[in-house]
Amino acid sequence: MNPVIRPAVGVGCLFLPTALVAYWVSAAGARLEYVEALPVDQSAPQVALASAANEGYCTTQLKTVLRRVLKSCGLLDSGEVRGCQPMDAKNVATMAGGDFNALFQPLSERAGIIEFAKNSAELEASGAELLSRVFADQQGASYFFVVARASPEGSVVHNRELSQQRAEAVMSHLRTNFADPDLDREVGLLWLGEEFAQLDEGFCTWKRSGDPQTCKPENINRSAFVAWIDCRL
């Protein structure tokens, strides 16, 4: 190789990975901005869903959040969990935490709250049983929503990671126990840490895997909220 060309090639090879990473990060941000700007398509062909698809809880706000979560926080085609972290979740939800939680109040009969031990992302037997029961009760719904949280003990960074591990534990259980070929297209994951949309004690009356005699904010937020949502998008 020409001695003049060789150094130029070396510099180019060093520069290429950096340029590719910058491009990928820029493209990912652009995709999220594009998804958030998309209007709800009222004319798109609809899949036949369960009768609950026309229930009142399928508000415009819920449909918008669901579309953004499924597109921005869903799964990659390869099956790798992508999900949305706390700051991403705020952008996707585009609302205050209390308003975000209120969207799901009408789902109390279909949802489950999978509780974890303090500082743990391991599914306990009661949590695995409730998760399987909620997932098996699909009733024709098309979208499964997973929102993992952490209680405020510990650092913010640790709780982000812990809530991500809890979301991934839910996904791992579903992959292991259900032969669902559509799983990658059905599930939207959020992990919120302690930073966004903490649950209050009003959720203690929902189906929970934790001790029915013990429900404080720290218990209810060491959790993953799971529910089938059968809205027409």
CSV table of C-alpha atoms in Angstrom, one decimal:
chain,number,residue,atom,x,y,z
A,1,MET,CA,0.0,0.0,0.0
A,2,ASN,CA,1.2,3.5,-0.7
A,3,PRO,CA,2.8,4.9,2.5
A,4,VAL,CA,0.9,8.1,2.1
A,5,ILE,CA,-2.4,6.3,1.9
A,6,ARG,CA,-1.8,4.0,4.9
A,7,PRO,CA,-2.0,6.7,7.6
A,8,ALA,CA,-5.1,8.2,5.9
A,9,VAL,CA,-6.8,4.8,6.0
A,10,GLY,CA,-5.9,4.4,9.7
A,11,VAL,CA,-7.3,7.8,10.6
A,12,GLY,CA,-10.5,6.9,8.7
A,13,CYS,CA,-10.9,3.6,10.6
A,14,LEU,CA,-10.5,5.4,13.9
A,15,PHE,CA,-13.0,8.0,13.0
A,16,LEU,CA,-15.6,5.6,11.6
A,17,PRO,CA,-16.9,4.0,14.8
A,18,THR,CA,-17.3,7.4,16.5
A,19,ALA,CA,-19.2,8.7,13.5
A,20,LEU,CA,-21.5,5.6,13.4
A,21,VAL,CA,-22.3,5.9,17.1
A,22,ALA,CA,-23.1,9.6,16.7
A,23,TYR,CA,-25.3,8.8,13.8
A,24,TRP,CA,-27.2,6.0,15.6
A,25,VAL,CA,-27.8,8.2,18.7
A,26,SER,CA,-29.0,11.0,16.5
A,27,ALA,CA,-31.3,8.7,14.5
A,28,ALA,CA,-32.8,7.2,17.7
A,29,GLY,CA,-33.6,10.7,19.0
A,30,ALA,CA,-35.2,11.6,15.7
A,31,ARG,CA,-37.3,8.4,15.7
A,32,LEU,CA,-38.6,9.3,19.2
A,33,GLU,CA,-39.4,12.9,18.2
A,34,TYR,CA,-41.2,11.6,15.1
A,35,VAL,CA,-43.3,9.1,17.0
A,36,GLU,CA,-44.3,11.7,19.6
A,37,ALA,CA,-45.5,14.0,16.8
A,38,LEU,CA,-47.6,11.3,15.1
A,39,PRO,CA,-51.4,11.9,15.3
A,40,VAL,CA,-53.7,9.1,16.2
A,41,ASP,CA,-54.8,7.5,13.0
A,42,GLN,CA,-58.6,7.2,13.2
A,43,SER,CA,-58.9,5.8,9.7
A,44,ALA,CA,-56.4,2.9,10.0
A,45,PRO,CA,-57.9,-0.6,9.6
A,46,GLN,CA,-58.8,-2.1,12.9
A,47,VAL,CA,-58.1,-5.7,14.1
A,48,ALA,CA,-61.0,-7.5,15.5
A,49,LEU,CA,-60.6,-7.3,19.3
A,50,ALA,CA,-62.6,-8.2,22.4
A,51,SER,CA,-65.8,-6.3,23.2
A,52,ALA,CA,-63.9,-4.3,25.8
A,53,ALA,CA,-62.1,-2.5,23.0
A,54,ASN,CA,-65.0,0.0,22.9
A,55,GLU,CA,-65.1,0.5,26.7
A,56,GLY,CA,-64.8,4.0,28.1
A,57,TYR,CA,-61.3,3.6,29.5
A,58,CYS,CA,-59.9,3.8,25.9
A,59,THR,CA,-59.6,7.6,26.0
A,60,THR,CA,-57.7,9.6,23.5
A,61,GLN,CA,-55.0,10.2,26.1
A,62,LEU,CA,-54.6,6.5,26.9
A,63,LYS,CA,-54.5,5.6,23.2
A,64,THR,CA,-51.8,8.2,22.5
A,65,VAL,CA,-49.6,7.1,25.5
A,66,LEU,CA,-50.1,3.4,24.4
A,67,ARG,CA,-49.1,4.1,20.8
A,68,ARG,CA,-46.0,6.0,21.9
A,69,VAL,CA,-45.0,3.3,24.4
A,70,LEU,CA,-45.4,0.5,21.9
A,71,LYS,CA,-43.4,2.4,19.2
A,72,SER,CA,-40.8,4.0,21.4
A,73,CYS,CA,-40.5,1.6,24.4
A,74,GLY,CA,-41.5,-1.7,22.8
A,75,LEU,CA,-39.2,-4.5,21.7
A,76,LEU,CA,-36.7,-4.6,18.9
A,77,ASP,CA,-37.3,-7.1,16.2
A,78,SER,CA,-34.4,-9.1,17.4
A,79,GLY,CA,-36.2,-9.7,20.7
A,80,GLU,CA,-33.8,-7.5,22.8
A,81,VAL,CA,-35.7,-5.5,25.4
A,82,ARG,CA,-35.5,-1.8,24.6
A,83,GLY,CA,-38.0,-0.2,27.0
A,84,CYS,CA,-38.1,3.4,28.2
A,85,GLN,CA,-36.1,4.8,31.2
A,86,PRO,CA,-37.5,7.5,33.5
A,87,MET,CA,-36.6,10.5,31.4
A,88,ASP,CA,-37.8,8.8,28.2
A,89,ALA,CA,-41.0,7.8,30.0
A,90,LYS,CA,-41.8,11.4,30.9
A,91,ASN,CA,-41.4,12.4,27.3
A,92,VAL,CA,-43.5,9.5,26.1
A,93,ALA,CA,-46.3,10.1,28.6
A,94,THR,CA,-46.2,13.9,28.2
A,95,MET,CA,-48.1,14.4,31.4
A,96,ALA,CA,-47.7,14.5,35.2
A,97,GLY,CA,-47.2,11.3,37.1
A,98,GLY,CA,-50.6,11.5,38.8
A,99,ASP,CA,-52.4,12.0,35.5
A,100,PHE,CA,-50.4,9.1,34.0
A,101,ASN,CA,-51.5,6.8,36.8
A,102,ALA,CA,-55.1,8.0,36.6
A,103,LEU,CA,-55.3,6.7,33.0
A,104,PHE,CA,-55.1,3.1,34.3
A,105,GLN,CA,-57.7,3.4,37.1
A,106,PRO,CA,-60.5,1.8,35.0
A,107,LEU,CA,-58.3,-1.2,34.4
A,108,SER,CA,-58.3,-2.4,38.1
A,109,GLU,CA,-60.2,-5.6,37.3
A,110,ARG,CA,-57.8,-6.6,34.5
A,111,ALA,CA,-54.4,-5.5,35.9
A,112,GLY,CA,-52.0,-6.9,38.5
A,113,ILE,CA,-49.3,-5.4,40.6
A,114,ILE,CA,-46.3,-7.7,40.9
A,115,GLU,CA,-44.5,-6.8,44.1
A,116,PHE,CA,-40.8,-7.5,44.7
A,117,ALA,CA,-38.8,-7.7,47.9
A,118,LYS,CA,-36.7,-4.7,48.9
A,119,ASN,CA,-33.6,-4.3,46.6
A,120,SER,CA,-34.6,-7.3,44.6
A,121,ALA,CA,-35.6,-8.0,41.0
A,122,GLU,CA,-36.3,-11.7,41.5
A,123,LEU,CA,-39.9,-12.8,40.9
A,124,GLU,CA,-41.3,-14.5,44.0
A,125,ALA,CA,-43.7,-17.4,43.6
A,126,SER,CA,-46.8,-15.3,44.3
A,127,GLY,CA,-45.6,-12.7,41.8
A,128,ALA,CA,-45.0,-15.3,39.1
A,129,GLU,CA,-48.4,-16.8,39.7
A,130,LEU,CA,-50.2,-13.5,39.4
A,131,LEU,CA,-48.2,-12.5,36.4
A,132,SER,CA,-49.1,-15.7,34.6
A,133,ARG,CA,-52.7,-15.4,35.6
A,134,VAL,CA,-53.0,-11.8,34.2
A,135,PHE,CA,-51.1,-12.6,31.0
A,136,ALA,CA,-53.2,-15.8,30.4
A,137,ASP,CA,-56.4,-13.7,30.6
A,138,GLN,CA,-55.8,-12.0,27.3
A,139,GLN,CA,-59.5,-12.0,26.2
A,140,GLY,CA,-58.5,-11.0,22.7
A,141,ALA,CA,-56.5,-7.9,23.7
A,142,SER,CA,-53.6,-6.9,21.6
A,143,TYR,CA,-51.2,-4.9,23.9
A,144,PHE,CA,-49.6,-5.9,27.2
A,145,PHE,CA,-48.4,-3.0,29.3
A,146,VAL,CA,-45.5,-3.4,31.9
A,147,VAL,CA,-44.6,-0.5,34.1
A,148,ALA,CA,-41.8,-1.3,36.6
A,149,ARG,CA,-41.0,0.9,39.6
A,150,ALA,CA,-38.7,1.2,42.6
A,151,SER,CA,-39.4,2.7,46.1
A,152,PRO,CA,-37.3,5.8,47.1
A,153,GLU,CA,-34.8,3.9,49.3
A,154,GLY,CA,-31.3,4.0,47.8
A,155,SER,CA,-29.9,6.2,45.1
A,156,VAL,CA,-31.8,7.4,42.1
A,157,VAL,CA,-29.3,5.6,39.7
A,158,HIS,CA,-29.6,2.3,41.6
A,159,ASN,CA,-33.4,2.5,41.5
A,160,ARG,CA,-33.4,3.2,37.8
A,161,GLU,CA,-31.4,0.0,37.3
A,162,LEU,CA,-33.5,-1.9,39.8
A,163,SER,CA,-36.8,-1.0,38.0
A,164,GLN,CA,-35.2,-2.0,34.7
A,165,GLN,CA,-34.2,-5.4,36.1
A,166,ARG,CA,-37.8,-5.9,37.4
A,167,ALA,CA,-39.2,-5.1,33.9
A,168,GLU,CA,-36.8,-7.5,32.4
A,169,ALA,CA,-37.7,-10.2,35.0
A,170,VAL,CA,-41.3,-9.9,33.9
A,171,MET,CA,-40.4,-10.2,30.2
A,172,SER,CA,-38.1,-13.2,31.0
A,173,HIS,CA,-41.0,-15.0,32.8
A,174,LEU,CA,-43.3,-14.4,29.8
A,175,ARG,CA,-40.7,-15.7,27.3
A,176,THR,CA,-40.1,-18.8,29.4
A,177,ASN,CA,-43.6,-19.7,30.2
A,178,PHE,CA,-45.7,-18.7,27.2
A,179,ALA,CA,-45.2,-19.9,23.6
A,180,ASP,CA,-46.6,-16.6,22.2
A,181,PRO,CA,-45.3,-15.9,18.7
A,182,ASP,CA,-46.6,-12.4,18.9
A,183,LEU,CA,-44.9,-11.5,22.2
A,184,ASP,CA,-42.4,-9.1,20.7
A,185,ARG,CA,-45.2,-7.1,19.1
A,186,GLU,CA,-47.5,-7.1,22.1
A,187,VAL,CA,-45.4,-5.9,25.0
A,188,GLY,CA,-44.5,-2.3,25.9
A,189,LEU,CA,-42.1,-1.8,28.8
A,190,LEU,CA,-41.5,1.2,31.0
A,191,TRP,CA,-39.1,1.3,33.9
A,192,LEU,CA,-39.7,4.4,36.1
A,193,GLY,CA,-37.3,4.0,39.0
A,194,GLU,CA,-38.5,6.3,41.8
A,195,GLU,CA,-38.6,9.4,39.6
A,196,PHE,CA,-42.0,9.3,37.9
A,197,ALA,CA,-45.6,8.3,38.6
A,198,GLN,CA,-45.2,6.7,42.0
A,199,LEU,CA,-48.2,4.7,43.1
A,200,ASP,CA,-50.2,5.8,46.1
A,201,GLU,CA,-52.0,3.7,48.6
A,202,GLY,CA,-55.2,3.9,46.5
A,203,PHE,CA,-53.7,1.0,44.5
A,204,CYS,CA,-53.6,-1.2,47.6
A,205,THR,CA,-57.1,-2.6,46.7
A,206,TRP,CA,-55.9,-3.8,43.3
A,207,LYS,CA,-54.8,-7.4,42.7
A,208,ARG,CA,-51.3,-7.6,44.2
A,209,SER,CA,-48.9,-10.4,44.8
A,210,GLY,CA,-47.7,-8.9,48.1
A,211,ASP,CA,-48.9,-9.4,51.7
A,212,PRO,CA,-52.5,-8.3,51.7
A,213,GLN,CA,-52.0,-7.1,55.3
A,214,THR,CA,-49.1,-4.9,54.4
A,215,CYS,CA,-49.4,-2.1,51.8
A,216,LYS,CA,-47.4,1.0,52.3
A,217,PRO,CA,-46.1,3.3,49.5
A,218,GLU,CA,-42.7,1.5,49.6
A,219,ASN,CA,-44.4,-1.9,49.2
A,220,ILE,CA,-46.6,-0.9,46.3
A,221,ASN,CA,-43.8,0.8,44.4
A,222,ARG,CA,-41.4,-2.1,44.6
A,223,SER,CA,-43.4,-3.5,41.7
A,224,ALA,CA,-44.3,-4.0,38.1
A,225,PHE,CA,-47.8,-3.0,37.0
A,226,VAL,CA,-49.0,-5.4,34.3
A,227,ALA,CA,-52.2,-5.3,32.3
A,228,TRP,CA,-53.7,-6.2,28.9
A,229,ILE,CA,-55.2,-3.2,27.2
A,230,ASP,CA,-57.7,-3.8,24.4
A,231,CYS,CA,-58.1,-0.4,22.8
A,232,ARG,CA,-58.3,0.1,19.1
A,233,LEU,CA,-55.3,2.2,18.1
